[in-house]
Amino acid sequence: MSEMLSTDQWKAKDAGLSLQNKAFIGCQYVASGETFDCISPCNGTLLTQVANCGEEDVDRAVKAARAAFEKGDWRNMAPKDRKTALMRFAQLIEDNTEELAVME
């Protein structure tokens, strides 16, 4: 893990982020119609707007998940390959901890 960042360094990281305000469905960002404001609990400022997914968005997400499941890529993958994929995902989380912390 990296050394502690100063407040100014955290603010610089925050300023450099580009947050999506669309729903992520079927491996792509899609407009979901309405959004709602995501407000910082620290100072009350607007951080971004977030997709306010409704029934239609949920239906699209469920259909996309079902199609991915039926395709069987993950379920038919060898356990060794699943491990490799999950280890890669864990490494990406570790490599991007500060950005994830700012986004959270």
mmCIF file of N, CA and C in Angstrom:
data_model
loop_
_atom_site.group_PDB
_atom_site.id
_atom_site.type_symbol
_atom_site.label_atom_id
_atom_site.label_comp_id
_atom_site.label_asym_id
_atom_site.label_seq_id
_atom_site.Cartn_x
_atom_site.Cartn_y
_atom_site.Cartn_z
ATOM 1 N N MET A 1 0.840 -1.172 0.000
ATOM 2 C CA MET A 1 0.000 0.000 0.000
ATOM 3 C C MET A 1 0.888 1.240 0.000
ATOM 4 N N SER A 2 0.450 2.305 -0.594
ATOM 5 C CA SER A 2 1.248 3.523 -0.709
ATOM 6 C C SER A 2 1.223 4.323 0.583
ATOM 7 N N GLU A 3 2.078 5.338 0.622
ATOM 8 C CA GLU A 3 2.155 6.185 1.806
ATOM 9 C C GLU A 3 0.917 7.059 1.934
ATOM 10 N N MET A 4 0.729 7.619 3.115
ATOM 11 C CA MET A 4 -0.440 8.468 3.376
ATOM 12 C C MET A 4 -0.417 9.707 2.482
ATOM 13 N N LEU A 5 -1.564 10.025 1.947
ATOM 14 C CA LEU A 5 -1.684 11.214 1.109
ATOM 15 C C LEU A 5 -2.158 12.389 1.940
ATOM 16 N N SER A 6 -1.741 13.574 1.535
ATOM 17 C CA SER A 6 -2.207 14.791 2.190
ATOM 18 C C SER A 6 -3.613 15.118 1.692
ATOM 19 N N THR A 7 -4.275 16.005 2.371
ATOM 20 C CA THR A 7 -5.603 16.451 1.948
ATOM 21 C C THR A 7 -5.556 17.011 0.540
ATOM 22 N N ASP A 8 -4.527 17.799 0.235
ATOM 23 C CA ASP A 8 -4.406 18.369 -1.110
ATOM 24 C C ASP A 8 -4.211 17.283 -2.165
ATOM 25 N N GLN A 9 -3.466 16.228 -1.824
ATOM 26 C CA GLN A 9 -3.276 15.136 -2.775
ATOM 27 C C GLN A 9 -4.582 14.383 -3.022
ATOM 28 N N TRP A 10 -5.373 14.191 -1.955
ATOM 29 C CA TRP A 10 -6.681 13.545 -2.126
ATOM 30 C C TRP A 10 -7.590 14.403 -2.996
ATOM 31 N N LYS A 11 -7.564 15.719 -2.758
ATOM 32 C CA LYS A 11 -8.397 16.627 -3.564
ATOM 33 C C LYS A 11 -7.979 16.596 -5.025
ATOM 34 N N ALA A 12 -6.676 16.502 -5.277
ATOM 35 C CA ALA A 12 -6.185 16.436 -6.658
ATOM 36 C C ALA A 12 -6.668 15.144 -7.325
ATOM 37 N N LYS A 13 -6.643 14.047 -6.597
ATOM 38 C CA LYS A 13 -7.149 12.782 -7.140
ATOM 39 C C LYS A 13 -8.630 12.898 -7.460
ATOM 40 N N ASP A 14 -9.375 13.533 -6.554
ATOM 41 C CA ASP A 14 -10.810 13.715 -6.750
ATOM 42 C C ASP A 14 -11.081 14.544 -8.001
ATOM 43 N N ALA A 15 -10.313 15.611 -8.185
ATOM 44 C CA ALA A 15 -10.521 16.493 -9.341
ATOM 45 C C ALA A 15 -10.234 15.771 -10.654
ATOM 46 N N GLY A 16 -9.387 14.753 -10.613
ATOM 47 C CA GLY A 16 -9.018 14.047 -11.824
ATOM 48 C C GLY A 16 -9.942 12.903 -12.203
ATOM 49 N N LEU A 17 -10.931 12.627 -11.366
ATOM 50 C CA LEU A 17 -11.833 11.510 -11.649
ATOM 51 C C LEU A 17 -12.919 11.900 -12.644
ATOM 52 N N SER A 18 -13.303 10.943 -13.442
ATOM 53 C CA SER A 18 -14.430 11.114 -14.345
ATOM 54 C C SER A 18 -15.423 10.007 -14.010
ATOM 55 N N LEU A 19 -16.507 10.360 -13.356
ATOM 56 C CA LEU A 19 -17.475 9.370 -12.891
ATOM 57 C C LEU A 19 -18.597 9.193 -13.907
ATOM 58 N N GLN A 20 -18.979 7.964 -14.123
ATOM 59 C CA GLN A 20 -20.102 7.652 -15.005
ATOM 60 C C GLN A 20 -21.406 7.855 -14.240
ATOM 61 N N ASN A 21 -22.400 8.375 -14.900
ATOM 62 C CA ASN A 21 -23.714 8.496 -14.260
ATOM 63 C C ASN A 21 -24.768 7.708 -15.027
ATOM 64 N N LYS A 22 -24.303 6.676 -15.703
ATOM 65 C CA LYS A 22 -25.205 5.800 -16.445
ATOM 66 C C LYS A 22 -25.214 4.431 -15.782
ATOM 67 N N ALA A 23 -26.220 3.654 -16.094
ATOM 68 C CA ALA A 23 -26.296 2.283 -15.596
ATOM 69 C C ALA A 23 -25.331 1.414 -16.400
ATOM 70 N N PHE A 24 -24.733 0.425 -15.749
ATOM 71 C CA PHE A 24 -23.840 -0.511 -16.426
ATOM 72 C C PHE A 24 -24.608 -1.806 -16.622
ATOM 73 N N ILE A 25 -25.083 -2.020 -17.840
ATOM 74 C CA ILE A 25 -25.920 -3.175 -18.160
ATOM 75 C C ILE A 25 -25.367 -3.853 -19.403
ATOM 76 N N GLY A 26 -25.186 -5.160 -19.323
ATOM 77 C CA GLY A 26 -24.717 -5.904 -20.491
ATOM 78 C C GLY A 26 -23.347 -5.459 -20.955
ATOM 79 N N CYS A 27 -22.458 -5.166 -20.018
ATOM 80 C CA CYS A 27 -21.067 -4.769 -20.304
ATOM 81 C C CYS A 27 -20.939 -3.411 -20.998
ATOM 82 N N GLN A 28 -21.930 -2.563 -20.814
ATOM 83 C CA GLN A 28 -21.820 -1.212 -21.374
ATOM 84 C C GLN A 28 -22.615 -0.222 -20.527
ATOM 85 N N TYR A 29 -22.183 1.025 -20.564
ATOM 86 C CA TYR A 29 -22.913 2.086 -19.876
ATOM 87 C C TYR A 29 -24.082 2.508 -20.747
ATOM 88 N N VAL A 30 -25.269 2.541 -20.173
ATOM 89 C CA VAL A 30 -26.467 2.911 -20.915
ATOM 90 C C VAL A 30 -27.241 3.985 -20.152
ATOM 91 N N ALA A 31 -27.846 4.874 -20.904
ATOM 92 C CA ALA A 31 -28.671 5.903 -20.284
ATOM 93 C C ALA A 31 -29.891 5.244 -19.664
ATOM 94 N N SER A 32 -30.229 5.677 -18.456
ATOM 95 C CA SER A 32 -31.377 5.063 -17.792
ATOM 96 C C SER A 32 -32.519 6.049 -17.598
ATOM 97 N N GLY A 33 -32.405 7.188 -18.204
ATOM 98 C CA GLY A 33 -33.477 8.174 -18.045
ATOM 99 C C GLY A 33 -33.158 9.137 -16.918
ATOM 100 N N GLU A 34 -33.713 8.900 -15.773
ATOM 101 C CA GLU A 34 -33.554 9.822 -14.651
ATOM 102 C C GLU A 34 -32.257 9.577 -13.883
ATOM 103 N N THR A 35 -31.817 10.623 -13.196
ATOM 104 C CA THR A 35 -30.666 10.520 -12.304
ATOM 105 C C THR A 35 -31.033 11.160 -10.973
ATOM 106 N N PHE A 36 -30.201 10.906 -9.969
ATOM 107 C CA PHE A 36 -30.367 11.613 -8.706
ATOM 108 C C PHE A 36 -29.009 12.133 -8.269
ATOM 109 N N ASP A 37 -29.018 13.171 -7.458
ATOM 110 C CA ASP A 37 -27.786 13.796 -7.001
ATOM 111 C C ASP A 37 -27.111 12.950 -5.930
ATOM 112 N N CYS A 38 -25.801 12.819 -6.045
ATOM 113 C CA CYS A 38 -24.985 12.170 -5.026
ATOM 114 C C CYS A 38 -24.236 13.306 -4.315
ATOM 115 N N ILE A 39 -24.585 13.529 -3.072
ATOM 116 C CA ILE A 39 -24.070 14.653 -2.302
ATOM 117 C C ILE A 39 -22.978 14.192 -1.343
ATOM 118 N N SER A 40 -21.902 14.950 -1.256
ATOM 119 C CA SER A 40 -20.816 14.635 -0.328
ATOM 120 C C SER A 40 -21.289 14.818 1.107
ATOM 121 N N PRO A 41 -21.113 13.795 1.944
ATOM 122 C CA PRO A 41 -21.487 13.944 3.352
ATOM 123 C C PRO A 41 -20.507 14.845 4.099
ATOM 124 N N CYS A 42 -19.337 15.085 3.507
ATOM 125 C CA CYS A 42 -18.320 15.926 4.165
ATOM 126 C C CYS A 42 -18.674 17.398 4.128
ATOM 127 N N ASN A 43 -19.135 17.862 2.953
ATOM 128 C CA ASN A 43 -19.347 19.308 2.820
ATOM 129 C C ASN A 43 -20.629 19.685 2.082
ATOM 130 N N GLY A 44 -21.441 18.702 1.735
ATOM 131 C CA GLY A 44 -22.722 18.993 1.100
ATOM 132 C C GLY A 44 -22.660 19.371 -0.365
ATOM 133 N N THR A 45 -21.493 19.226 -1.002
ATOM 134 C CA THR A 45 -21.382 19.579 -2.414
ATOM 135 C C THR A 45 -21.844 18.414 -3.293
ATOM 136 N N LEU A 46 -22.236 18.753 -4.503
ATOM 137 C CA LEU A 46 -22.657 17.747 -5.478
ATOM 138 C C LEU A 46 -21.423 17.016 -5.996
ATOM 139 N N LEU A 47 -21.387 15.692 -5.809
ATOM 140 C CA LEU A 47 -20.277 14.896 -6.320
ATOM 141 C C LEU A 47 -20.521 14.521 -7.773
ATOM 142 N N THR A 48 -21.699 14.006 -8.037
ATOM 143 C CA THR A 48 -22.080 13.604 -9.395
ATOM 144 C C THR A 48 -23.568 13.289 -9.382
ATOM 145 N N GLN A 49 -24.070 12.936 -10.510
ATOM 146 C CA GLN A 49 -25.432 12.428 -10.584
ATOM 147 C C GLN A 49 -25.349 10.946 -10.897
ATOM 148 N N VAL A 50 -26.237 10.171 -10.306
ATOM 149 C CA VAL A 50 -26.220 8.716 -10.416
ATOM 150 C C VAL A 50 -27.490 8.257 -11.121
ATOM 151 N N ALA A 51 -27.342 7.214 -11.935
ATOM 152 C CA ALA A 51 -28.494 6.657 -12.632
ATOM 153 C C ALA A 51 -29.537 6.194 -11.620
ATOM 154 N N ASN A 52 -30.757 6.621 -11.827
ATOM 155 C CA ASN A 52 -31.874 6.215 -10.971
ATOM 156 C C ASN A 52 -32.650 5.135 -11.722
ATOM 157 N N CYS A 53 -32.096 3.938 -11.690
ATOM 158 C CA CYS A 53 -32.648 2.837 -12.489
ATOM 159 C C CYS A 53 -34.066 2.490 -12.069
ATOM 160 N N GLY A 54 -34.922 2.409 -13.063
ATOM 161 C CA GLY A 54 -36.308 2.037 -12.831
ATOM 162 C C GLY A 54 -36.567 0.608 -13.285
ATOM 163 N N GLU A 55 -37.831 0.268 -13.369
ATOM 164 C CA GLU A 55 -38.245 -1.091 -13.714
ATOM 165 C C GLU A 55 -37.676 -1.548 -15.055
ATOM 166 N N GLU A 56 -37.707 -0.688 -16.046
ATOM 167 C CA GLU A 56 -37.198 -1.034 -17.374
ATOM 168 C C GLU A 56 -35.696 -1.348 -17.318
ATOM 169 N N ASP A 57 -34.950 -0.558 -16.556
ATOM 170 C CA ASP A 57 -33.514 -0.794 -16.411
ATOM 171 C C ASP A 57 -33.247 -2.119 -15.704
ATOM 172 N N VAL A 58 -34.012 -2.402 -14.674
ATOM 173 C CA VAL A 58 -33.852 -3.661 -13.946
ATOM 174 C C VAL A 58 -34.156 -4.832 -14.870
ATOM 175 N N ASP A 59 -35.202 -4.713 -15.660
ATOM 176 C CA ASP A 59 -35.543 -5.779 -16.610
ATOM 177 C C ASP A 59 -34.404 -6.006 -17.609
ATOM 178 N N ARG A 60 -33.824 -4.917 -18.131
ATOM 179 C CA ARG A 60 -32.699 -5.046 -19.067
ATOM 180 C C ARG A 60 -31.506 -5.705 -18.391
ATOM 181 N N ALA A 61 -31.230 -5.323 -17.146
ATOM 182 C CA ALA A 61 -30.100 -5.895 -16.414
ATOM 183 C C ALA A 61 -30.307 -7.384 -16.151
ATOM 184 N N VAL A 62 -31.523 -7.760 -15.765
ATOM 185 C CA VAL A 62 -31.820 -9.178 -15.510
ATOM 186 C C VAL A 62 -31.687 -9.981 -16.797
ATOM 187 N N LYS A 63 -32.186 -9.447 -17.914
ATOM 188 C CA LYS A 63 -32.065 -10.144 -19.205
ATOM 189 C C LYS A 63 -30.600 -10.311 -19.606
ATOM 190 N N ALA A 64 -29.804 -9.263 -19.392
ATOM 191 C CA ALA A 64 -28.379 -9.340 -19.729
ATOM 192 C C ALA A 64 -27.667 -10.355 -18.839
ATOM 193 N N ALA A 65 -28.017 -10.375 -17.556
ATOM 194 C CA ALA A 65 -27.409 -11.343 -16.637
ATOM 195 C C ALA A 65 -27.811 -12.766 -17.009
ATOM 196 N N ARG A 66 -29.057 -12.956 -17.353
ATOM 197 C CA ARG A 66 -29.533 -14.281 -17.752
ATOM 198 C C ARG A 66 -28.812 -14.741 -19.017
ATOM 199 N N ALA A 67 -28.660 -13.853 -19.985
ATOM 200 C CA ALA A 67 -27.970 -14.203 -21.230
ATOM 201 C C ALA A 67 -26.511 -14.576 -20.954
ATOM 202 N N ALA A 68 -25.846 -13.830 -20.065
ATOM 203 C CA ALA A 68 -24.463 -14.148 -19.714
ATOM 204 C C ALA A 68 -24.388 -15.504 -19.021
ATOM 205 N N PHE A 69 -25.348 -15.769 -18.150
ATOM 206 C CA PHE A 69 -25.381 -17.058 -17.462
ATOM 207 C C PHE A 69 -25.589 -18.195 -18.444
ATOM 208 N N GLU A 70 -26.548 -18.023 -19.340
ATOM 209 C CA GLU A 70 -26.862 -19.070 -20.311
ATOM 210 C C GLU A 70 -25.690 -19.327 -21.257
ATOM 211 N N LYS A 71 -24.954 -18.283 -21.581
ATOM 212 C CA LYS A 71 -23.798 -18.437 -22.464
ATOM 213 C C LYS A 71 -22.785 -19.393 -21.825
ATOM 214 N N GLY A 72 -22.654 -19.343 -20.508
ATOM 215 C CA GLY A 72 -21.875 -20.327 -19.780
ATOM 216 C C GLY A 72 -20.377 -20.110 -19.710
ATOM 217 N N ASP A 73 -19.884 -18.956 -20.144
ATOM 218 C CA ASP A 73 -18.435 -18.734 -20.123
ATOM 219 C C ASP A 73 -17.835 -18.978 -18.736
ATOM 220 N N TRP A 74 -18.445 -18.426 -17.702
ATOM 221 C CA TRP A 74 -17.905 -18.556 -16.352
ATOM 222 C C TRP A 74 -18.151 -19.963 -15.793
ATOM 223 N N ARG A 75 -19.356 -20.436 -15.941
ATOM 224 C CA ARG A 75 -19.684 -21.736 -15.336
ATOM 225 C C ARG A 75 -18.917 -22.868 -15.999
ATOM 226 N N ASN A 76 -18.570 -22.728 -17.282
ATOM 227 C CA ASN A 76 -17.820 -23.769 -17.986
ATOM 228 C C ASN A 76 -16.305 -23.586 -17.895
ATOM 229 N N MET A 77 -15.878 -22.517 -17.258
ATOM 230 C CA MET A 77 -14.458 -22.239 -17.135
ATOM 231 C C MET A 77 -13.822 -23.169 -16.102
ATOM 232 N N ALA A 78 -12.621 -23.599 -16.380
ATOM 233 C CA ALA A 78 -11.897 -24.448 -15.439
ATOM 234 C C ALA A 78 -11.628 -23.669 -14.152
ATOM 235 N N PRO A 79 -11.687 -24.335 -13.000
ATOM 236 C CA PRO A 79 -11.432 -23.651 -11.728
ATOM 237 C C PRO A 79 -10.110 -22.878 -11.720
ATOM 238 N N LYS A 80 -9.091 -23.425 -12.337
ATOM 239 C CA LYS A 80 -7.791 -22.733 -12.399
ATOM 240 C C LYS A 80 -7.936 -21.391 -13.118
ATOM 241 N N ASP A 81 -8.719 -21.361 -14.189
ATOM 242 C CA ASP A 81 -8.918 -20.127 -14.952
ATOM 243 C C ASP A 81 -9.795 -19.136 -14.183
ATOM 244 N N ARG A 82 -10.767 -19.647 -13.434
ATOM 245 C CA ARG A 82 -11.571 -18.766 -12.582
ATOM 246 C C ARG A 82 -10.683 -18.105 -11.535
ATOM 247 N N LYS A 83 -9.799 -18.912 -10.953
ATOM 248 C CA LYS A 83 -8.868 -18.371 -9.953
ATOM 249 C C LYS A 83 -8.029 -17.256 -10.566
ATOM 250 N N THR A 84 -7.519 -17.487 -11.775
ATOM 251 C CA THR A 84 -6.705 -16.480 -12.453
ATOM 252 C C THR A 84 -7.503 -15.190 -12.651
ATOM 253 N N ALA A 85 -8.743 -15.319 -13.078
ATOM 254 C CA ALA A 85 -9.590 -14.147 -13.307
ATOM 255 C C ALA A 85 -9.846 -13.398 -11.996
ATOM 256 N N LEU A 86 -10.149 -14.139 -10.929
ATOM 257 C CA LEU A 86 -10.421 -13.500 -9.634
ATOM 258 C C LEU A 86 -9.163 -12.863 -9.045
ATOM 259 N N MET A 87 -8.014 -13.499 -9.255
ATOM 260 C CA MET A 87 -6.755 -12.908 -8.778
ATOM 261 C C MET A 87 -6.449 -11.617 -9.541
ATOM 262 N N ARG A 88 -6.748 -11.604 -10.819
ATOM 263 C CA ARG A 88 -6.549 -10.386 -11.631
ATOM 264 C C ARG A 88 -7.471 -9.276 -11.132
ATOM 265 N N PHE A 89 -8.712 -9.625 -10.837
ATOM 266 C CA PHE A 89 -9.663 -8.651 -10.312
ATOM 267 C C PHE A 89 -9.167 -8.100 -8.972
ATOM 268 N N ALA A 90 -8.690 -8.980 -8.097
ATOM 269 C CA ALA A 90 -8.159 -8.544 -6.806
ATOM 270 C C ALA A 90 -6.963 -7.612 -6.997
ATOM 271 N N GLN A 91 -6.113 -7.923 -7.962
ATOM 272 C CA GLN A 91 -4.953 -7.070 -8.227
ATOM 273 C C GLN A 91 -5.385 -5.696 -8.728
ATOM 274 N N LEU A 92 -6.407 -5.653 -9.576
ATOM 275 C CA LEU A 92 -6.916 -4.367 -10.064
ATOM 276 C C LEU A 92 -7.472 -3.530 -8.919
ATOM 277 N N ILE A 93 -8.152 -4.168 -7.974
ATOM 278 C CA ILE A 93 -8.655 -3.449 -6.802
ATOM 279 C C ILE A 93 -7.487 -2.880 -6.015
ATOM 280 N N GLU A 94 -6.483 -3.708 -5.783
ATOM 281 C CA GLU A 94 -5.318 -3.246 -5.028
ATOM 282 C C GLU A 94 -4.582 -2.128 -5.751
ATOM 283 N N ASP A 95 -4.433 -2.254 -7.061
ATOM 284 C CA ASP A 95 -3.730 -1.239 -7.847
ATOM 285 C C ASP A 95 -4.468 0.099 -7.876
ATOM 286 N N ASN A 96 -5.772 0.064 -7.652
ATOM 287 C CA ASN A 96 -6.584 1.282 -7.767
ATOM 288 C C ASN A 96 -7.270 1.664 -6.457
ATOM 289 N N THR A 97 -6.660 1.293 -5.333
ATOM 290 C CA THR A 97 -7.311 1.531 -4.027
ATOM 291 C C THR A 97 -7.609 2.996 -3.791
ATOM 292 N N GLU A 98 -6.677 3.856 -4.112
ATOM 293 C CA GLU A 98 -6.901 5.287 -3.838
ATOM 294 C C GLU A 98 -8.029 5.836 -4.686
ATOM 295 N N GLU A 99 -8.073 5.497 -5.959
ATOM 296 C CA GLU A 99 -9.156 5.969 -6.817
ATOM 297 C C GLU A 99 -10.494 5.424 -6.326
ATOM 298 N N LEU A 100 -10.522 4.157 -5.939
ATOM 299 C CA LEU A 100 -11.761 3.565 -5.420
ATOM 300 C C LEU A 100 -12.186 4.251 -4.130
ATOM 301 N N ALA A 101 -11.223 4.597 -3.286
ATOM 302 C CA ALA A 101 -11.539 5.295 -2.029
ATOM 303 C C ALA A 101 -12.145 6.665 -2.313
ATOM 304 N N VAL A 102 -11.577 7.376 -3.283
ATOM 305 C CA VAL A 102 -12.113 8.699 -3.632
ATOM 306 C C VAL A 102 -13.525 8.567 -4.195
ATOM 307 N N MET A 103 -13.735 7.566 -5.055
ATOM 308 C CA MET A 103 -15.060 7.374 -5.643
ATOM 309 C C MET A 103 -16.080 6.993 -4.596
ATOM 310 N N GLU A 104 -15.663 6.192 -3.620
ATOM 311 C CA GLU A 104 -16.577 5.778 -2.558
ATOM 312 C C GLU A 104 -16.968 6.971 -1.717
#
